[in-house]
XYZ file of C-alpha atoms in Angstrom:
277
model
C -19.062 25.228 -25.962
C -19.395 23.200 -23.453
C -21.714 20.174 -22.169
C -23.648 20.396 -19.090
C -23.401 17.660 -15.553
C -26.148 15.314 -16.996
C -24.042 14.663 -19.932
C -20.565 14.363 -18.181
C -18.787 10.844 -17.678
C -19.689 8.306 -15.447
C -15.933 9.109 -14.172
C -15.075 12.351 -14.362
C -14.635 13.178 -10.564
C -13.339 16.257 -10.109
C -9.908 15.377 -8.077
C -9.019 12.958 -10.663
C -9.381 15.514 -13.318
C -7.463 17.819 -11.809
C -4.611 14.648 -11.418
C -4.977 13.715 -15.660
C -4.576 17.335 -16.003
C -1.587 19.027 -13.981
C 0.011 15.821 -15.648
C -0.910 16.643 -19.047
C -0.538 20.127 -18.800
C 1.613 21.664 -15.655
C 4.131 18.818 -14.286
C 7.689 20.355 -15.504
C 6.371 23.297 -17.295
C 7.723 26.062 -14.338
C 4.038 27.039 -14.287
C 1.000 27.544 -12.582
C -1.721 28.534 -13.989
C -4.884 30.578 -13.641
C -7.694 29.592 -11.468
C -10.603 31.149 -14.114
C -8.870 29.010 -17.081
C -8.923 25.616 -15.237
C -12.536 25.898 -14.786
C -12.871 26.530 -18.315
C -11.216 24.087 -19.533
C -13.008 21.587 -16.419
C -16.485 22.835 -18.112
C -15.891 20.998 -21.131
C -16.277 17.814 -19.526
C -18.979 18.966 -17.249
C -17.542 20.240 -13.842
C -18.709 22.683 -12.578
C -17.252 26.273 -11.130
C -18.269 25.448 -7.357
C -16.502 21.913 -7.814
C -14.038 23.125 -9.435
C -12.723 25.104 -6.879
C -13.133 23.538 -4.104
C -10.726 20.728 -6.023
C -8.382 23.661 -6.041
C -9.220 24.617 -2.427
C -8.672 21.032 -1.093
C -5.214 20.259 -3.138
C -4.300 23.441 -1.604
C -4.572 22.608 1.633
C -3.105 18.873 1.382
C 0.455 20.427 0.633
C -0.239 19.370 -3.336
C -0.595 23.046 -5.234
C 0.328 26.311 -4.445
C -0.801 29.737 -4.678
C -0.287 32.954 -5.789
C -2.003 36.247 -6.943
C -1.757 38.291 -9.486
C -4.028 41.411 -8.601
C -7.440 39.387 -8.491
C -6.122 36.850 -10.501
C -5.152 33.492 -8.049
C -3.048 31.211 -10.261
C -2.167 26.969 -9.112
C 1.557 25.730 -9.119
C 3.047 21.857 -8.523
C 4.089 21.443 -5.189
C 7.408 18.735 -5.032
C 4.938 16.461 -3.456
C 2.486 17.069 -6.260
C 5.428 17.421 -8.696
C 6.401 13.517 -7.701
C 3.039 11.631 -7.027
C 2.108 13.042 -11.013
C 5.912 11.777 -12.349
C 5.136 8.339 -10.608
C 1.645 8.338 -13.072
C 3.561 9.272 -15.753
C 5.503 6.823 -15.287
C 2.542 4.080 -14.910
C 1.101 5.437 -17.197
C 3.886 5.443 -20.558
C 6.707 3.085 -19.115
C 6.227 0.651 -16.770
C 2.772 -0.588 -19.302
C -0.062 -2.905 -18.174
C 1.410 -6.285 -18.610
C 4.167 -7.475 -16.491
C 5.998 -10.008 -18.355
C 9.472 -10.365 -16.586
C 8.347 -11.108 -13.735
C 12.068 -12.711 -11.750
C 9.682 -15.341 -9.407
C 10.308 -12.824 -6.263
C 7.642 -11.678 -3.245
C 7.548 -8.445 -2.201
C 5.734 -8.892 1.764
C 4.963 -6.119 3.715
C 4.172 -6.775 7.682
C 3.033 -5.013 10.054
C 0.942 -3.989 12.985
C -0.796 -0.387 14.051
C -3.149 0.381 16.425
C -6.372 1.572 16.597
C -4.779 5.537 17.098
C -3.151 4.985 14.814
C -5.980 4.131 12.308
C -4.942 7.132 9.556
C -1.646 5.705 9.779
C -2.882 2.499 9.044
C -5.141 3.652 6.528
C -2.502 5.580 4.731
C -0.669 3.341 4.296
C -2.624 0.347 3.085
C -3.502 2.768 0.135
C 0.189 3.150 -0.642
C 0.577 -0.221 -0.213
C -2.992 -0.806 -3.082
C -0.799 2.414 -5.516
C 2.255 -0.310 -5.752
C 0.157 -2.987 -6.121
C -0.052 -4.747 -3.039
C -2.729 -7.463 -2.079
C -3.567 -8.616 1.389
C -2.751 -11.687 2.110
C -3.730 -12.306 5.321
C -4.288 -9.409 8.120
C -1.084 -7.552 8.025
C 0.100 -9.476 5.924
C 0.945 -7.610 2.556
C 2.930 -8.915 -0.726
C 3.064 -7.676 -4.273
C 5.049 -9.387 -7.223
C 8.744 -8.308 -7.976
C 10.946 -5.966 -6.152
C 8.614 -3.044 -4.613
C 10.054 0.142 -3.221
C 8.677 -0.457 -0.215
C 11.211 0.993 1.776
C 10.551 4.284 0.640
C 6.732 3.563 1.121
C 7.232 3.147 4.692
C 9.702 6.041 4.870
C 7.228 9.127 3.292
C 5.324 7.844 6.678
C 7.349 7.760 8.530
C 6.224 4.090 9.621
C 9.646 1.931 10.373
C 9.558 1.138 13.610
C 5.656 -0.378 12.557
C 6.849 -2.097 9.664
C 9.501 -5.475 8.027
C 9.374 -6.233 4.477
C 10.827 -8.649 3.727
C 12.105 -10.610 -0.104
C 11.186 -13.918 -0.270
C 9.902 -16.998 -2.706
C 6.317 -18.699 -2.414
C 7.646 -22.696 -1.653
C 5.060 -25.899 -1.591
C 2.987 -26.207 -1.120
C 1.360 -22.446 -1.679
C 2.743 -22.507 -5.706
C 2.748 -18.841 -7.306
C -0.501 -19.603 -9.324
C -2.799 -19.775 -6.331
C -1.446 -16.520 -4.250
C -1.796 -14.276 -7.540
C -6.135 -16.495 -7.003
C -5.748 -15.912 -3.323
C -4.514 -11.794 -3.014
C -6.293 -10.377 -6.118
C -9.821 -10.022 -7.830
C -8.473 -11.322 -11.612
C -11.760 -11.147 -12.896
C -12.980 -7.297 -10.882
C -9.304 -6.607 -13.326
C -9.927 -7.603 -16.281
C -13.726 -6.909 -16.081
C -12.829 -2.725 -15.752
C -9.649 -3.721 -18.908
C -12.809 -4.989 -20.935
C -15.535 -1.532 -19.546
C -12.126 0.925 -20.484
C -12.319 -1.035 -24.002
C -15.981 -1.143 -24.852
C -16.228 2.275 -23.320
C -13.940 3.164 -25.672
C -12.993 0.958 -28.637
C -15.758 2.665 -31.546
C -14.764 5.505 -33.883
C -16.687 7.742 -32.125
C -15.309 7.366 -27.993
C -17.485 10.402 -25.539
C -19.312 12.079 -28.241
C -21.172 14.157 -26.006
C -18.037 15.867 -25.175
C -17.564 18.423 -27.503
C -12.994 18.643 -28.382
C -10.506 16.450 -28.836
C -8.554 18.808 -25.215
C -11.813 17.078 -23.225
C -11.882 13.530 -24.581
C -8.055 13.441 -23.857
C -8.798 14.743 -20.570
C -11.388 11.452 -19.327
C -8.758 9.132 -21.324
C -6.456 9.931 -19.109
C -8.305 10.038 -15.944
C -10.320 6.661 -17.084
C -6.683 5.090 -17.778
C -4.504 6.579 -14.154
C -7.705 4.867 -12.182
C -7.163 1.813 -14.510
C -3.589 1.236 -13.406
C -3.845 2.589 -10.214
C -5.695 -1.005 -8.763
C -3.857 -3.069 -11.178
C -1.215 -4.916 -9.461
C 0.930 -5.434 -12.074
C 0.970 -9.544 -11.898
C 2.889 -11.674 -13.391
C 1.330 -12.935 -17.489
C 2.052 -16.416 -16.699
C -0.320 -16.600 -14.355
C -3.516 -14.488 -16.557
C -5.491 -15.890 -19.549
C -3.797 -15.099 -22.885
C -6.489 -12.782 -24.095
C -5.504 -10.722 -20.496
C -8.292 -7.260 -21.535
C -4.819 -5.016 -20.683
C -3.029 -5.695 -23.743
C -5.571 -5.281 -25.291
C -6.979 -1.969 -23.685
C -3.381 -0.168 -23.030
C -3.088 -0.203 -26.604
C -6.329 1.337 -27.470
C -5.351 4.249 -24.946
C -1.719 4.394 -26.593
C -4.001 5.104 -29.900
C -6.471 7.836 -28.888
C -3.978 9.964 -26.803
C -1.666 9.890 -30.216
C -4.649 11.329 -32.176
C -6.077 13.857 -29.096
C -2.765 15.176 -27.894
C -2.188 17.494 -31.447
C -5.545 18.878 -30.873
C -6.153 18.864 -27.781
C -2.464 20.586 -26.130
C -3.469 24.006 -29.023
C -6.595 24.183 -27.790
C -4.734 23.377 -24.262
C -2.772 26.368 -25.516
C -5.029 29.358 -26.325
C -7.175 28.757 -23.369
C -4.967 28.299 -19.784
C -3.296 30.881 -18.588
C -0.336 30.595 -16.801
C 2.698 32.655 -15.188
C 6.445 31.552 -14.780
C 6.997 30.655 -11.895
C 10.372 29.430 -10.501
C 11.761 26.014 -9.679
C-alpha cells in the first residue's frame, strides 16, 4: 500500500527523510541498499520515484553515498562522512536530550570574518554553527551555551586562519538570561515543539500513512528536524513548562511503539548487499 504525494505529511522532504532512513536502517550495518527498494519505502510516504532517484544521485555527488552496481541493479552505501553525520544525528536524538539541565555557566564564542569572495565558506560555517547550537550575538560573533566543539567545525571546514574560538562567562551588565533572549528566538523554538506535540500526541498519528515503517520514518524526520534547530539552551532560563520535555517523552514512546513492526517491514522490503568496512 502506498499513499499519493497529496497525502504525504507536509514535512516529508526527500533528503530529510533519506537521512532518517539511512540512520535507522543502514548506519553501522555494513550494507548498501538497492535503489529500487528505497523507492518502495519512500512510496509509502508519498515521495515519487523521480524524487528518490534525484536525492540519491545528489547525495552521492556530495560525497555522502557510494554507488555500486550489481548487474542491472544499483546499490547505495554510506561514505565515512555520511557515517559521521548520521552518528552525530543519532547522538542528538538518543543521547543529548532536548533539555540542558547541566549548564556550567560558560559560553563558547566563535568570531570570524570572511570576504564576499568566500561566501560559500561563510554559509557552510554558519550552517555548521547552527547545527552545533550557536546563535548570532552580532555580526561575525556567534555564541552557544556550554562547551561546544567549535574547533572541530573550523578544522573540518579548513577555516582556522579566519576564525577565533574561545570560552567565556558573561559579566555585568550582561546577564545569561539576557543573552538567551537576545540571541535565540525561544518562542519560535517552543512553537516548533508544540506543533510536534499537536501532530503526534493522538491515538492514531498520521492515519493516512499505510504502516508503522512509514510512521517511524516520518517521526524520526520530524524529531531530527526539531533537535537540529534546538540550541540546547540552559533549562534554568526556560519556562518551567518548556514543551521540549513533553515532546521528547512523546517521541521516545512512539519510537518504542513503532520500532518492532517497522523493522519487520523493512527487513522484508529493503534489499541490500554486504560491503566491507
